[in-house]
DNA sequence: GCCCAGGCACTCA
DNA sequence: TGAGTGCCTGGG
């Protein structure tokens, strides 16, 4: 990957497989602020980063070459060749070709597993702006203050220890509603090592999923999101209402239960299931398919 | 005001 | 096993 450094900025040549808007707005992460089109601030791994994309360049700041190589490069999955993946999918069938064409700049972020888990527990029965709001509230209430960047205060997502001191009413006060006890349960099971997030990367996908399902409020969809966006299990295929709609529309032509779709995806997409899901999801949602 | 959203747990047949 | 229903909350 080629980049240059100017003061606290890292500047990368624009590429077909990097569109910051598509990456952030495709539903995989919730800690970003849109300042303007193609101009965002994100909070991840306890750091604040602005990403400004122009026609020719992608500018990241404030950061350093060391931090960029050690953190942001892996966060944005920059070592993976998405062009090959897209080409492979486009050759599979006309639907995938369409979906890939529609949002060629999507990438799968490597997020913190713990933050990912709590964020997706919050996500049930909520729309993205609400999810962002609750995650922000929790970070402000329990997380470490990071800095004031360009006039706005940023807080890290709380650690397991930091969030474990929370009482149910505190979490409810963050507008988490009926999910508050689920979050409490996640804190407890992670803290007492009933579920060990850092070990999930070494387990086969199916076993890792079984571990996550021990947590209250975590079903198949949320477990798959955590495995895909936080753990890096690329065969995970989260099926939400949008993915269900578009899969039925493309491949089944009728109402189909999620287990059947899951089995089809595993067989048809294999290790590209996760990334395929992202292209399909974005496509379905932008088209407001079935609405 | 009412309806529903990027699910899950719980209940009851 | 499978379908039906309630759930905090805020935006449309």
Short mmCIF file of C-alpha atoms (C1' of nucleotides) in Angstrom, two decimals:
data_model
loop_
_atom_site.label_atom_id
_atom_site.label_comp_id
_atom_site.label_asym_id
_atom_site.label_seq_id
_atom_site.Cartn_x
_atom_site.Cartn_y
_atom_site.Cartn_z
CA UNK A 1 0.00 0.00 0.00
CA UNK A 2 1.41 3.40 -0.97
CA UNK A 3 1.09 6.48 1.18
CA UNK A 4 2.93 9.66 2.06
CA UNK A 5 3.19 11.59 5.28
CA UNK A 6 2.69 15.33 5.65
CA UNK A 7 2.92 16.47 9.28
CA UNK A 8 0.25 14.53 11.19
CA UNK A 9 -1.49 13.39 8.03
CA UNK A 10 -1.18 10.14 6.15
CA UNK A 11 -2.24 10.47 2.55
CA UNK A 12 -3.07 7.50 0.40
CA UNK A 13 -3.86 7.39 -3.29
CA UNK A 14 -7.55 6.88 -3.93
CA UNK A 15 -8.50 3.35 -4.88
CA UNK A 16 -11.55 1.67 -6.26
CA UNK A 17 -11.95 -0.52 -3.18
CA UNK A 18 -12.03 2.25 -0.60
CA UNK A 19 -15.03 4.53 -0.26
CA UNK A 20 -15.20 5.87 3.27
CA UNK A 21 -18.92 6.57 3.01
CA UNK A 22 -19.71 3.01 1.92
CA UNK A 23 -17.38 1.53 4.52
CA UNK A 24 -18.96 3.41 7.42
CA UNK A 25 -22.56 3.53 6.28
CA UNK A 26 -22.89 -0.15 5.46
CA UNK A 27 -24.03 -0.92 8.98
CA UNK A 28 -20.96 -2.58 10.39
CA UNK A 29 -19.92 0.18 12.79
CA UNK A 30 -21.60 2.86 14.84
CA UNK A 31 -18.93 5.24 16.10
CA UNK A 32 -18.58 7.78 13.38
CA UNK A 33 -19.65 11.36 12.78
CA UNK A 34 -20.29 12.63 9.32
CA UNK A 35 -18.92 16.15 8.91
CA UNK A 36 -19.62 16.41 5.19
CA UNK A 37 -19.90 14.01 2.28
CA UNK A 38 -16.78 11.79 2.30
CA UNK A 39 -15.54 13.49 5.45
CA UNK A 40 -15.87 11.56 8.70
CA UNK A 41 -14.48 11.31 12.22
CA UNK A 42 -14.34 7.85 13.75
CA UNK A 43 -13.54 6.54 17.23
CA UNK A 44 -11.94 3.10 17.34
CA UNK A 45 -9.44 1.28 19.50
CA UNK A 46 -9.41 4.26 21.87
CA UNK A 47 -8.30 6.69 19.15
CA UNK A 48 -9.92 9.45 17.15
CA UNK A 49 -9.31 9.69 13.42
CA UNK A 50 -10.61 11.95 10.70
CA UNK A 51 -10.89 10.53 7.20
CA UNK A 52 -11.32 12.90 4.32
CA UNK A 53 -11.66 11.40 0.89
CA UNK A 54 -11.29 13.38 -2.32
CA UNK A 55 -11.28 12.26 -5.91
CA UNK A 56 -7.58 11.46 -5.87
CA UNK A 57 -6.66 10.98 -2.23
CA UNK A 58 -7.67 9.61 1.13
CA UNK A 59 -6.35 11.68 4.02
CA UNK A 60 -6.14 10.25 7.54
CA UNK A 61 -5.32 12.44 10.56
CA UNK A 62 -4.11 12.91 13.19
CA UNK A 63 -1.87 9.87 13.01
CA UNK A 64 1.72 8.80 12.38
CA UNK A 65 3.25 6.25 10.01
CA UNK A 66 3.83 3.87 12.96
CA UNK A 67 0.24 4.12 14.15
CA UNK A 68 -1.07 3.90 10.63
CA UNK A 69 0.82 0.69 9.92
CA UNK A 70 0.14 -0.89 13.30
CA UNK A 71 -3.47 0.09 13.79
CA UNK A 72 -5.34 1.77 10.96
CA UNK A 73 -3.99 -0.40 8.21
CA UNK A 74 -5.42 -3.48 9.88
CA UNK A 75 -8.58 -1.65 11.00
CA UNK A 76 -9.35 -0.77 7.39
CA UNK A 77 -8.18 -4.18 6.18
CA UNK A 78 -5.77 -2.50 3.77
CA UNK A 79 -3.66 -5.58 3.13
CA UNK A 80 -6.54 -7.46 1.55
CA UNK A 81 -7.01 -7.30 -2.20
CA UNK A 82 -10.68 -6.49 -2.60
CA UNK A 83 -10.37 -6.23 -6.38
CA UNK A 84 -9.77 -9.96 -6.62
CA UNK A 85 -12.65 -10.70 -4.27
CA UNK A 86 -15.02 -8.49 -6.25
CA UNK A 87 -13.96 -10.00 -9.53
CA UNK A 88 -14.52 -13.46 -8.14
CA UNK A 89 -18.01 -12.57 -6.87
CA UNK A 90 -18.98 -10.75 -10.05
CA UNK A 91 -18.19 -13.87 -12.04
CA UNK A 92 -20.41 -16.00 -9.83
CA UNK A 93 -23.72 -14.53 -10.89
CA UNK A 94 -25.37 -11.42 -12.28
CA UNK A 95 -26.93 -10.43 -8.93
CA UNK A 96 -23.62 -10.33 -7.12
CA UNK A 97 -22.08 -8.48 -10.03
CA UNK A 98 -24.80 -5.84 -9.63
CA UNK A 99 -24.37 -5.59 -5.87
CA UNK A 100 -20.60 -5.30 -6.09
CA UNK A 101 -20.92 -2.70 -8.83
CA UNK A 102 -23.30 -0.73 -6.65
CA UNK A 103 -20.87 -0.29 -3.74
CA UNK A 104 -17.37 -1.21 -4.90
CA UNK A 105 -15.72 0.68 -2.04
CA UNK A 106 -16.96 -1.42 0.87
CA UNK A 107 -14.42 -3.06 3.17
CA UNK A 108 -14.85 -5.08 6.34
CA UNK A 109 -13.48 -3.22 9.33
CA UNK A 110 -11.55 -5.01 12.05
CA UNK A 111 -13.28 -3.68 15.15
CA UNK A 112 -12.77 -4.38 18.83
CA UNK A 113 -14.66 -7.59 19.65
CA UNK A 114 -16.01 -6.33 22.95
CA UNK A 115 -17.37 -3.07 21.56
CA UNK A 116 -18.76 -4.99 18.63
CA UNK A 117 -20.59 -7.41 20.92
CA UNK A 118 -22.27 -4.70 22.98
CA UNK A 119 -23.06 -2.56 19.93
CA UNK A 120 -24.84 -5.39 18.16
CA UNK A 121 -26.74 -6.39 21.30
CA UNK A 122 -28.00 -2.80 21.28
CA UNK A 123 -28.83 -2.99 17.59
CA UNK A 124 -31.87 -5.24 17.91
CA UNK A 125 -35.11 -3.47 17.03
CA UNK A 126 -33.29 -0.22 16.49
CA UNK A 127 -32.35 1.87 13.50
CA UNK A 128 -28.78 2.96 12.95
CA UNK A 129 -29.14 6.54 14.31
CA UNK A 130 -30.59 5.11 17.54
CA UNK A 131 -27.84 2.54 17.85
CA UNK A 132 -25.21 5.22 17.39
CA UNK A 133 -26.91 7.33 20.05
CA UNK A 134 -26.96 4.57 22.66
CA UNK A 135 -23.34 3.53 21.99
CA UNK A 136 -22.33 7.18 22.30
CA UNK A 137 -24.25 7.55 25.57
CA UNK A 138 -22.57 4.48 27.03
CA UNK A 139 -19.14 5.71 25.98
CA UNK A 140 -19.73 9.12 27.53
CA UNK A 141 -21.05 7.67 30.75
CA UNK A 142 -18.54 4.85 31.29
CA UNK A 143 -15.68 5.25 28.83
CA UNK A 144 -12.37 7.06 29.11
CA UNK A 145 -12.18 10.63 27.82
CA UNK A 146 -9.86 10.66 24.81
CA UNK A 147 -9.57 14.25 23.69
CA UNK A 148 -11.23 17.27 22.25
CA UNK A 149 -10.75 17.15 18.52
CA UNK A 150 -11.80 20.12 16.44
CA UNK A 151 -14.22 21.30 19.09
CA UNK A 152 -15.89 18.01 19.96
CA UNK A 153 -15.25 15.72 22.95
CA UNK A 154 -14.53 12.08 22.19
CA UNK A 155 -14.78 9.13 24.56
CA UNK A 156 -13.50 5.60 24.16
CA UNK A 157 -15.91 2.72 24.39
CA UNK A 158 -15.69 1.42 27.99
CA UNK A 159 -13.63 -1.66 28.76
CA UNK A 160 -15.26 -4.75 30.26
CA UNK A 161 -14.12 -3.60 33.72
CA UNK A 162 -15.41 -0.07 33.20
CA UNK A 163 -18.80 -1.21 31.99
CA UNK A 164 -19.12 -3.90 34.66
CA UNK A 165 -19.57 -1.29 37.37
CA UNK A 166 -22.73 -0.09 35.64
CA UNK A 167 -26.08 -0.74 37.25
CA UNK A 168 -29.03 -1.73 35.12
CA UNK A 169 -30.69 1.64 35.64
CA UNK A 170 -27.52 3.41 34.43
CA UNK A 171 -27.58 1.41 31.23
CA UNK A 172 -31.27 2.08 30.82
CA UNK A 173 -30.51 5.76 31.25
CA UNK A 174 -28.37 5.45 28.12
CA UNK A 175 -31.63 4.55 26.30
CA UNK A 176 -30.75 0.88 25.97
CA UNK A 177 -34.23 -0.13 27.13
CA UNK A 178 -34.99 -3.82 27.38
CA UNK A 179 -31.44 -4.62 26.23
CA UNK A 180 -29.96 -3.38 29.52
CA UNK A 181 -30.10 -6.81 31.22
CA UNK A 182 -28.54 -8.37 28.10
CA UNK A 183 -25.61 -5.96 28.39
CA UNK A 184 -25.29 -6.81 32.08
CA UNK A 185 -25.21 -10.50 31.22
CA UNK A 186 -22.53 -9.94 28.57
CA UNK A 187 -20.39 -8.00 31.07
CA UNK A 188 -20.69 -10.77 33.60
CA UNK A 189 -20.01 -13.68 31.24
CA UNK A 190 -16.98 -11.96 29.72
CA UNK A 191 -15.65 -10.85 33.08
CA UNK A 192 -15.84 -14.28 34.69
CA UNK A 193 -14.47 -15.88 31.52
CA UNK A 194 -17.55 -17.95 30.83
CA UNK A 195 -17.11 -16.58 27.31
CA UNK A 196 -13.59 -15.62 26.20
CA UNK A 197 -13.69 -13.25 23.27
CA UNK A 198 -9.95 -13.33 22.62
CA UNK A 199 -10.08 -17.08 22.10
CA UNK A 200 -12.84 -17.02 19.49
CA UNK A 201 -10.42 -16.21 16.70
CA UNK A 202 -8.72 -19.57 17.25
CA UNK A 203 -11.94 -21.59 17.30
CA UNK A 204 -13.63 -22.84 14.14
CA UNK A 205 -16.52 -20.59 13.10
CA UNK A 206 -19.30 -22.91 14.31
CA UNK A 207 -17.75 -23.38 17.75
CA UNK A 208 -17.02 -19.69 18.16
CA UNK A 209 -20.65 -18.96 17.34
CA UNK A 210 -21.84 -21.44 19.95
CA UNK A 211 -19.79 -19.59 22.56
CA UNK A 212 -21.37 -16.23 21.73
CA UNK A 213 -24.88 -17.71 21.81
CA UNK A 214 -24.40 -18.35 25.56
CA UNK A 215 -24.91 -14.63 26.13
CA UNK A 216 -28.47 -13.45 26.68
CA UNK A 217 -29.74 -11.26 23.89
CA UNK A 218 -27.32 -12.80 21.41
CA UNK A 219 -28.94 -14.89 18.71
CA UNK A 220 -27.70 -16.09 15.36
CA UNK A 221 -27.69 -12.68 13.67
CA UNK A 222 -25.82 -10.83 16.39
CA UNK A 223 -23.33 -13.66 16.90
CA UNK A 224 -22.54 -13.58 13.18
CA UNK A 225 -22.05 -9.81 13.25
CA UNK A 226 -19.57 -10.09 16.11
CA UNK A 227 -17.74 -12.95 14.40
CA UNK A 228 -17.49 -11.08 11.13
CA UNK A 229 -16.80 -7.51 12.24
CA UNK A 230 -14.93 -8.13 15.48
CA UNK A 231 -13.30 -11.54 15.28
CA UNK A 232 -12.53 -11.83 11.60
CA UNK A 233 -14.40 -15.03 10.78
CA UNK A 234 -15.03 -14.33 7.12
CA UNK A 235 -17.49 -17.16 6.61
CA UNK A 236 -19.99 -15.58 9.02
CA UNK A 237 -23.13 -14.49 7.17
CA UNK A 238 -25.41 -12.32 9.35
CA UNK A 239 -29.00 -12.55 8.16
CA UNK A 240 -31.10 -9.55 9.08
CA UNK A 241 -34.35 -8.46 7.47
CA UNK A 242 -32.58 -6.76 4.57
CA UNK A 243 -30.31 -9.66 3.77
CA UNK A 244 -33.25 -12.02 4.06
CA UNK A 245 -35.25 -9.91 1.62
CA UNK A 246 -32.51 -9.65 -0.96
CA UNK A 247 -31.56 -13.32 -0.70
CA UNK A 248 -35.18 -14.32 -1.21
CA UNK A 249 -35.43 -11.89 -4.10
CA UNK A 250 -32.25 -13.08 -5.82
CA UNK A 251 -32.03 -16.76 -5.04
CA UNK A 252 -35.29 -18.22 -3.75
CA UNK A 253 -38.21 -16.29 -5.17
CA UNK A 254 -40.26 -17.09 -2.08
CA UNK A 255 -40.45 -16.68 1.68
CA UNK A 256 -37.56 -18.73 3.03
CA UNK A 257 -36.50 -19.36 6.61
CA UNK A 258 -33.15 -18.12 7.82
CA UNK A 259 -31.69 -21.57 8.38
CA UNK A 260 -32.20 -22.44 4.75
CA UNK A 261 -30.64 -19.15 3.64
CA UNK A 262 -27.73 -19.72 6.01
CA UNK A 263 -27.06 -23.17 4.57
CA UNK A 264 -27.26 -21.85 1.02
CA UNK A 265 -24.85 -19.00 1.81
CA UNK A 266 -22.33 -21.32 3.39
CA UNK A 267 -22.37 -23.56 0.37
CA UNK A 268 -22.55 -20.85 -2.28
CA UNK A 269 -20.26 -18.13 -0.90
CA UNK A 270 -17.92 -20.18 1.29
CA UNK A 271 -15.22 -17.99 2.79
CA UNK A 272 -16.55 -14.99 0.90
CA UNK A 273 -19.91 -15.17 2.73
CA UNK A 274 -19.12 -12.25 5.03
CA UNK A 275 -18.04 -9.81 2.39
CA UNK A 276 -20.85 -10.92 0.07
CA UNK A 277 -23.30 -10.16 2.83
CA UNK A 278 -21.97 -6.61 3.04
CA UNK A 279 -22.40 -5.92 -0.67
CA UNK A 280 -25.88 -7.46 -0.63
CA UNK A 281 -26.94 -5.62 2.50
CA UNK A 282 -25.85 -2.25 1.21
CA UNK A 283 -27.53 -2.88 -2.11
CA UNK A 284 -30.81 -4.00 -0.55
CA UNK A 285 -30.95 -1.11 1.86
CA UNK A 286 -30.12 1.60 -0.65
CA UNK A 287 -32.76 0.23 -3.00
CA UNK A 288 -35.18 -0.07 -0.07
CA UNK A 289 -35.87 -3.48 -1.46
CA UNK A 290 -39.22 -4.92 -0.53
CA UNK A 291 -40.39 -1.66 1.04
"C1'" DG B 1 -51.13 9.44 17.75
"C1'" DC B 2 -49.60 5.21 15.59
"C1'" DC B 3 -46.45 2.21 13.57
"C1'" DC B 4 -42.32 0.03 13.12
"C1'" DA B 5 -37.33 -0.67 13.03
"C1'" DG B 6 -30.67 -4.18 10.79
"C1'" DG B 7 -33.81 -9.60 16.95
"C1'" DC B 8 -34.31 -12.02 20.89
"C1'" DA B 9 -36.49 -14.41 24.78
"C1'" DC B 10 -40.29 -16.39 26.37
"C1'" DT B 11 -44.68 -18.79 26.09
"C1'" DC B 12 -47.80 -21.95 24.50
"C1'" DA B 13 -49.45 -25.38 21.38
"C1'" DT C 1 -40.06 -27.65 17.02
"C1'" DG C 2 -42.54 -23.72 15.45
"C1'" DA C 3 -45.27 -19.77 15.45
"C1'" DG C 4 -46.82 -15.70 18.04
"C1'" DT C 5 -45.98 -11.80 20.95
"C1'" DG C 6 -43.80 -8.20 23.87
"C1'" DC C 7 -40.04 -5.16 24.31
"C1'" DC C 8 -37.39 0.65 25.23
"C1'" DT C 9 -37.23 4.29 22.21
"C1'" DG C 10 -37.41 7.77 18.60
"C1'" DG C 11 -38.37 9.03 13.88
"C1'" DG C 12 -41.53 9.09 10.01
#
